[in-house]
Coordinates of C-alpha atoms and ligand atoms in Angstrom, one line a residue:
M58 CA 154.7 95.3 108.7
T59 CA 156.7 96.0 111.8
G60 CA 156.4 98.3 114.7
E61 CA 152.9 97.2 115.8
R62 CA 152.6 97.0 119.5
D63 CA 150.9 93.6 119.7
G64 CA 153.6 92.1 117.5
R65 CA 151.3 91.5 114.6
G66 CA 151.8 93.3 111.3
R67 CA 149.5 96.0 109.9
P68 CA 147.9 93.7 107.3
T69 CA 146.9 91.3 110.1
R70 CA 145.7 94.1 112.3
L71 CA 143.5 95.6 109.6
I72 CA 141.7 92.3 109.4
H73 CA 141.8 91.3 113.1
P74 CA 141.7 94.7 114.9
L75 CA 142.4 95.3 118.6
R76 CA 139.9 98.1 118.8
R77 CA 136.3 97.9 117.7
A78 CA 133.2 100.0 118.1
S79 CA 130.5 98.8 120.4
H80 CA 127.8 96.9 118.5
E81 CA 125.3 97.6 121.4
F82 CA 123.0 99.7 119.2
Q83 CA 119.5 99.9 118.0
S84 CA 118.0 102.0 115.2
L85 CA 114.9 101.8 113.1
A86 CA 116.8 100.6 110.0
T87 CA 117.4 96.9 109.5
P88 CA 121.3 96.6 109.2
T89 CA 122.6 95.5 105.9
Y90 CA 124.4 92.2 106.7
R91 CA 126.6 91.3 103.8
A92 CA 128.2 87.8 103.7
S93 CA 129.5 85.0 101.7
T94 CA 131.3 83.3 104.6
V95 CA 129.3 83.0 107.8
L96 CA 131.3 82.3 110.9
F97 CA 130.8 79.6 113.5
D98 CA 132.2 79.7 117.0
K99 CA 133.4 76.1 117.1
L100 CA 133.9 73.4 114.5
A101 CA 131.3 71.3 116.2
D102 CA 128.7 74.1 115.4
V103 CA 129.3 73.7 111.6
G104 CA 127.4 70.4 111.6
E105 CA 126.6 68.4 108.5
D106 CA 123.2 69.6 107.4
R107 CA 124.1 72.3 104.8
R108 CA 120.4 73.0 104.1
N109 CA 119.4 73.5 107.8
E110 CA 117.4 76.7 107.4
D111 CA 117.3 77.4 111.1
Q112 CA 120.9 78.3 111.1
Y113 CA 122.9 81.0 109.2
R114 CA 125.4 78.9 107.2
Y115 CA 126.4 80.7 104.0
G116 CA 125.6 84.1 102.6
L117 CA 123.9 82.7 99.5
H118 CA 121.2 81.1 101.6
G119 CA 120.4 84.2 103.7
T120 CA 121.7 86.8 106.0
P121 CA 119.6 88.5 108.7
T122 CA 118.7 91.2 106.2
T123 CA 117.4 88.9 103.5
R124 CA 115.6 86.7 106.0
E125 CA 114.0 89.7 107.7
L126 CA 112.5 90.7 104.3
A127 CA 111.2 87.1 103.8
A128 CA 109.7 87.1 107.3
R129 CA 107.9 90.4 106.7
I130 CA 106.4 89.3 103.4
A131 CA 105.4 86.0 104.9
E132 CA 103.6 87.9 107.7
M133 CA 101.8 90.2 105.2
E134 CA 100.7 87.3 102.9
G135 CA 100.0 84.7 105.6
A136 CA 102.6 82.3 104.0
A137 CA 104.5 79.6 105.8
K138 CA 107.7 80.7 104.2
V139 CA 108.8 83.1 101.5
Q140 CA 111.7 82.8 99.0
I141 CA 113.3 86.1 98.1
V142 CA 114.7 86.1 94.6
P143 CA 116.4 88.8 92.3
S144 CA 113.3 89.9 90.4
G145 CA 109.5 89.2 90.0
L146 CA 110.3 87.3 86.8
A147 CA 112.8 85.1 88.8
A148 CA 110.0 84.3 91.2
I149 CA 107.7 83.2 88.3
T150 CA 110.5 81.0 86.9
L151 CA 111.3 79.5 90.3
V152 CA 107.7 78.3 90.4
Y153 CA 108.1 76.5 87.1
W154 CA 111.4 74.9 88.2
T155 CA 109.8 73.8 91.4
F156 CA 106.5 72.3 90.3
C157 CA 106.9 71.2 86.7
K158 CA 108.8 68.3 85.1
Q159 CA 109.2 67.0 81.7
G160 CA 105.9 65.9 80.2
D161 CA 103.8 68.4 82.1
H162 CA 101.2 70.7 80.8
V163 CA 100.6 74.2 82.3
L164 CA 97.9 76.8 81.8
V165 CA 98.7 80.5 81.7
P166 CA 96.2 83.3 81.1
T167 CA 96.5 85.3 77.9
T168 CA 96.7 88.4 80.2
A169 CA 99.7 87.2 82.2
Y170 CA 102.7 89.6 82.5
G171 CA 104.4 89.4 79.1
P172 CA 107.4 87.2 79.8
N173 CA 105.2 84.7 81.7
G174 CA 102.7 84.8 78.8
W175 CA 105.3 83.7 76.2
I176 CA 107.3 81.4 78.5
G177 CA 106.0 78.4 76.6
R178 CA 108.7 78.9 73.9
F179 CA 111.3 78.5 76.6
L180 CA 109.7 75.7 78.6
K181 CA 109.3 73.6 75.4
R182 CA 113.1 72.9 75.5
F183 CA 112.5 71.2 78.8
G184 CA 109.5 69.2 77.6
V185 CA 106.9 71.3 79.4
E186 CA 103.9 72.4 77.3
A187 CA 102.3 75.8 78.1
E188 CA 98.9 76.6 76.9
T189 CA 97.2 80.0 77.2
Y190 CA 93.6 80.5 78.4
D191 CA 91.0 83.2 78.5
P192 CA 91.4 84.9 81.9
L193 CA 87.6 85.2 82.3
I194 CA 87.1 81.4 81.9
G195 CA 86.4 80.9 85.7
G196 CA 85.3 77.3 86.5
G197 CA 85.2 76.6 82.7
I198 CA 88.9 75.9 83.1
A199 CA 88.0 72.4 84.0
D200 CA 87.6 71.6 80.3
L201 CA 91.3 72.6 79.7
I202 CA 92.8 70.6 82.5
R203 CA 94.5 67.4 81.4
D204 CA 95.9 64.5 83.4
N205 CA 99.3 65.9 83.1
T206 CA 98.4 69.5 84.0
S207 CA 100.6 70.3 87.0
L208 CA 100.2 74.1 87.3
I209 CA 97.7 76.7 86.5
W210 CA 98.7 80.4 86.7
C211 CA 96.4 83.2 87.5
E212 CA 97.2 86.9 87.4
S213 CA 94.4 89.1 88.6
P214 CA 94.0 91.8 87.4
G215 CA 95.6 90.8 84.1
S216 CA 98.6 92.8 82.9
I217 CA 97.7 96.0 80.9
T218 CA 94.0 95.0 80.2
M219 CA 93.1 94.5 83.9
E220 CA 90.7 91.5 83.7
I221 CA 89.8 90.2 87.2
Q222 CA 89.9 86.4 87.4
D223 CA 87.6 84.2 89.4
V224 CA 90.5 82.6 91.3
P225 CA 88.4 80.6 93.8
A226 CA 86.5 78.9 90.8
I227 CA 89.8 78.2 89.0
A228 CA 91.4 76.8 92.2
A229 CA 88.4 74.5 92.8
A230 CA 88.6 73.1 89.3
A231 CA 92.4 72.7 89.6
H232 CA 92.3 71.0 92.9
A233 CA 89.7 68.6 91.8
R234 CA 92.2 67.3 89.2
G235 CA 95.3 67.6 91.5
A236 CA 96.8 70.6 89.8
L237 CA 98.4 73.5 91.7
V238 CA 97.4 77.2 91.3
A239 CA 100.1 79.9 91.2
L240 CA 99.0 83.5 91.5
D241 CA 101.0 86.5 90.4
N242 CA 99.7 88.8 93.1
T243 CA 101.9 91.8 92.2
Y244 CA 99.0 94.2 91.5
S245 CA 97.7 93.6 95.1
A246 CA 101.1 93.9 96.6
G247 CA 100.3 90.8 98.5
V248 CA 97.6 92.5 100.6
L249 CA 94.6 93.7 98.5
F250 CA 93.8 90.1 97.5
D251 CA 94.3 87.2 99.9
A252 CA 95.9 84.7 97.6
F253 CA 95.9 81.7 99.9
G254 CA 92.4 82.6 101.3
H255 CA 91.1 82.4 97.8
G256 CA 92.6 79.1 96.9
A257 CA 96.0 79.8 95.4
D258 CA 98.7 77.3 96.4
I259 CA 101.6 79.6 95.5
A260 CA 101.8 83.4 95.4
V261 CA 104.5 85.4 93.7
Q262 CA 105.1 89.1 93.8
A263 CA 107.5 91.5 92.0
L264 CA 108.7 93.2 95.2
T265 CA 110.2 95.6 92.7
K266 CA 106.8 97.3 92.7
Y267 CA 105.0 98.5 95.9
P268 CA 107.1 96.9 98.6
A269 CA 110.3 98.5 97.2
G270 CA 108.3 101.4 96.0
H271 CA 110.8 103.8 94.5
A272 CA 111.6 102.3 91.1
D273 CA 115.2 101.8 91.9
L274 CA 115.6 98.1 92.6
L275 CA 114.5 94.6 91.5
L276 CA 113.4 91.8 93.9
G277 CA 110.7 89.1 93.8
S278 CA 109.1 86.7 96.2
A279 CA 107.6 83.2 95.9
S280 CA 105.6 81.8 98.8
A281 CA 103.2 79.1 99.9
R282 CA 101.0 78.6 102.9
D283 CA 101.4 74.8 102.8
P284 CA 104.8 74.1 104.5
V285 CA 105.5 71.2 102.1
L286 CA 105.0 73.4 99.0
A287 CA 107.0 76.2 100.7
D288 CA 109.9 73.7 101.4
R289 CA 109.9 72.7 97.8
L290 CA 110.3 76.3 96.7
A291 CA 113.2 76.6 99.2
S292 CA 114.9 73.5 98.0
T293 CA 114.7 74.7 94.3
R294 CA 116.1 78.1 95.2
F295 CA 118.9 76.4 97.1
H296 CA 119.9 74.1 94.3
M297 CA 119.8 76.8 91.7
G298 CA 122.1 79.0 93.8
I299 CA 119.7 82.0 93.7
G300 CA 120.7 84.6 96.2
V301 CA 119.8 88.3 96.6
S302 CA 121.6 91.5 97.5
P303 CA 121.2 92.3 101.2
A304 CA 121.6 96.0 100.2
D305 CA 118.5 95.8 98.0
C306 CA 116.6 93.9 100.7
S307 CA 117.4 96.6 103.2
L308 CA 116.0 99.2 100.8
A309 CA 112.9 97.0 100.4
L310 CA 112.6 96.8 104.2
R311 CA 112.8 100.6 104.3
G312 CA 110.1 100.7 101.6
L313 CA 107.8 98.6 103.8
M314 CA 107.6 101.3 106.4
T315 CA 105.8 103.6 104.0
F316 CA 104.1 100.8 102.0
D317 CA 100.6 101.3 103.4
L318 CA 100.6 105.0 103.1
R319 CA 101.8 104.9 99.5
L320 CA 99.3 102.2 98.6
R321 CA 96.4 104.2 100.2
H322 CA 97.5 107.4 98.4
V323 CA 97.8 105.9 95.0
E324 CA 94.5 104.0 95.4
Q325 CA 92.7 107.3 95.9
A326 CA 94.7 109.2 93.3
A327 CA 94.3 106.6 90.6
L328 CA 90.5 106.3 91.3
D329 CA 90.2 110.1 91.1
I330 CA 92.1 110.2 87.8
A331 CA 90.2 107.2 86.4
N332 CA 86.9 108.8 87.1
W333 CA 88.1 112.1 85.6
L334 CA 89.2 110.3 82.4
K335 CA 85.9 108.5 82.2
A336 CA 84.2 111.8 81.8
R337 CA 86.5 113.0 79.0
P338 CA 85.0 112.8 75.4
E339 CA 88.3 111.4 74.0
V340 CA 88.0 108.3 76.3
A341 CA 86.0 105.2 75.3
K342 CA 86.7 103.0 78.3
V343 CA 88.5 103.1 81.6
L344 CA 89.9 99.7 82.6
H345 CA 90.2 100.1 86.3
P346 CA 89.2 97.2 88.6
A347 CA 87.0 99.5 90.7
L348 CA 85.0 100.7 87.7
P349 CA 82.3 98.8 85.8
D350 CA 84.1 99.0 82.4
C351 CA 86.7 96.5 83.7
A352 CA 86.0 92.9 82.9
G353 CA 85.4 91.0 86.1
H354 CA 84.5 94.1 88.1
D355 CA 81.9 92.2 90.1
I356 CA 84.5 89.7 91.1
W357 CA 86.8 92.5 92.2
K358 CA 84.0 93.8 94.5
R359 CA 83.6 90.2 95.9
D360 CA 87.3 89.3 96.4
F361 CA 89.4 92.4 96.7
T362 CA 89.9 94.9 99.6
G363 CA 91.1 97.7 97.4
S364 CA 92.8 98.8 94.2
S365 CA 96.2 100.1 93.5
G366 CA 97.7 102.8 91.3
V367 CA 98.0 101.2 87.8
F368 CA 95.2 101.1 85.3
S369 CA 94.5 101.6 81.6
F370 CA 92.1 103.6 79.3
V371 CA 91.1 103.1 75.7
V372 CA 90.7 106.3 73.6
Q373 CA 88.1 106.8 71.0
D374 CA 89.1 106.4 67.4
W375 CA 92.7 107.8 67.4
D376 CA 95.3 106.2 65.1
W377 CA 98.8 105.3 66.4
P378 CA 100.5 108.6 65.4
T379 CA 97.9 110.4 67.6
I380 CA 98.6 108.1 70.5
E381 CA 102.3 108.8 70.1
R382 CA 101.7 112.6 70.0
F383 CA 99.5 112.4 73.1
I384 CA 102.1 110.4 75.1
D385 CA 105.0 112.5 73.9
S386 CA 103.1 115.7 74.9
L387 CA 102.9 114.6 78.6
E388 CA 105.3 116.4 80.8
L389 CA 104.8 114.9 84.3
F390 CA 104.0 111.4 83.1
K391 CA 107.2 109.8 82.0
I392 CA 107.5 107.0 79.4
G393 CA 108.8 103.6 80.6
Y394 CA 108.1 100.1 81.7
S395 CA 107.2 99.1 85.2
W396 CA 104.9 100.8 87.7
A397 CA 104.3 101.4 91.5
G398 CA 107.1 103.9 91.8
P399 CA 106.9 107.6 92.9
V400 CA 106.8 108.9 89.3
S401 CA 103.7 108.7 87.1
I402 CA 104.2 106.7 83.9
A403 CA 102.3 106.3 80.6
L404 CA 102.8 103.6 78.0
A405 CA 101.0 102.4 74.9
Y406 CA 101.3 99.2 72.9
P407 CA 101.1 99.3 69.1
D408 CA 100.8 95.5 68.8
L409 CA 98.4 94.8 71.7
R410 CA 95.4 92.7 70.6
R411 CA 93.6 92.9 73.9
P412 CA 90.9 93.5 75.0
S413 CA 90.1 93.3 71.2
P414 CA 92.4 93.7 68.2
E415 CA 90.8 97.2 67.5
E416 CA 91.1 98.4 71.1
G417 CA 94.6 97.2 71.9
P418 CA 96.6 99.8 70.0
R419 CA 94.2 102.5 71.4
L420 CA 95.0 101.6 75.0
I421 CA 97.2 103.7 77.3
R422 CA 98.4 102.4 80.6
L423 CA 99.0 104.8 83.4
N424 CA 101.0 104.3 86.7
I425 CA 99.9 107.0 89.2
G426 CA 102.7 108.2 91.3
F427 CA 102.9 110.6 94.1
E428 CA 102.6 113.9 92.2
D429 CA 99.7 116.3 93.0
V430 CA 96.6 114.8 91.5
D431 CA 95.4 118.1 90.1
D432 CA 98.8 118.6 88.3
L433 CA 98.5 115.1 86.8
K434 CA 95.0 115.8 85.5
A435 CA 96.2 119.1 84.1
D436 CA 99.1 117.3 82.4
L437 CA 96.7 114.8 80.8
A438 CA 94.3 117.7 79.8
Q439 CA 97.0 119.7 78.1
A440 CA 98.1 116.6 76.1
F441 CA 94.5 116.0 75.1
E442 CA 94.3 119.6 73.9
K443 CA 97.5 119.2 71.9
V444 CA 96.1 116.3 69.9
A445 CA 92.6 117.7 69.5
Ligands
LIG584 C1 102.4 91.7 87.1 C2 103.9 91.6 87.1 N1 104.5 90.4 87.5 C3 105.8 90.3 87.4 C4 106.6 91.3 87.0 C5 108.1 91.1 86.9 O1 108.8 91.8 87.9 P1 110.3 92.2 87.8 O2 110.4 93.4 86.9 O3 110.8 92.5 89.2 O4 111.0 91.0 87.1 C6 106.1 92.5 86.5 C7 106.9 93.6 86.0 O5 106.5 94.5 85.3 C8 104.7 92.6 86.6 O6 104.1 93.8 86.1

């Protein structure tokens, strides 16, 4: 404690040092600003408005790293403001907490990402009724909208079975009855489909997927173009005390630098492999938005600017043990949930009842990663041969 030349003890000096490195520095990486406490120069600067978003006030509500990520996603999506949350699923849930109240009715496509599809069981406890609908219903959704319908979800393409939805038609019907439309725009990574331009009021993304891009972190975003709706999302996130790791945000910001290259690579690679699969005798259907087997393919051509790296195919008349043998025989394709990372992934679903009860258990979903495309085809070919 003693012997320090400025008369202050070592514990104090370790916290309030005399010598510091210069902070005059620029690099290409966004610094990871960690904080719970945020400092003010003078007491007068603290002010009263704890929700003032123009100011950094407390780590939970944003540091330059987390706000940089929010600003970048807002720019890519054309949103007024973006809330960054700990996962894609947290973004979905934030939308419910923000726009639903007791007594409301919500509509969710049967093809929604699993935990959103079955959220009705959870929402029931809060007096919100969730009803599922056929993703291909288009403007026919008008018949399902009730006076208390507050929110209609879209997810296009649908999870696993890839149905493309007529979002503009659904939005027109929703808006005619005062309901909001929320879109899970994860497949499009916020860029292959213009959510707000096609009538969605709220867009969510699992940033876990293409923005982060390396299968090593979880983050989500919820955004709106209308500043009033965007402020409501911000207010809910604030009151629920939802914050995110600046370290994860800085990795996602790094991911954004290669985002476009990765997306363009997997688009070409997935299309190549999808077309190759289509020519295989073992394959009955390829459910890829850019191919005609995919329900809603014409809407994809009308509304999307590209496709990404996840798609499914249905094999001929294989039983489940054959599907298992096929997937277990793959060497480069790994087995696991999620997609959009560098490693190719294959998964099948014994209880799936879509696109039909017969086809569901014969469906295999692929995530195309960054491996050599010919090696991936060779891997699939050797697995086909093993089960022949
Ligand atoms: C379409 C879609 N939305 C949302 C999510 C949820 O994202 P997260 O894993 O970050 O919660 C996923 C994850 O698989 C997804 O595929």
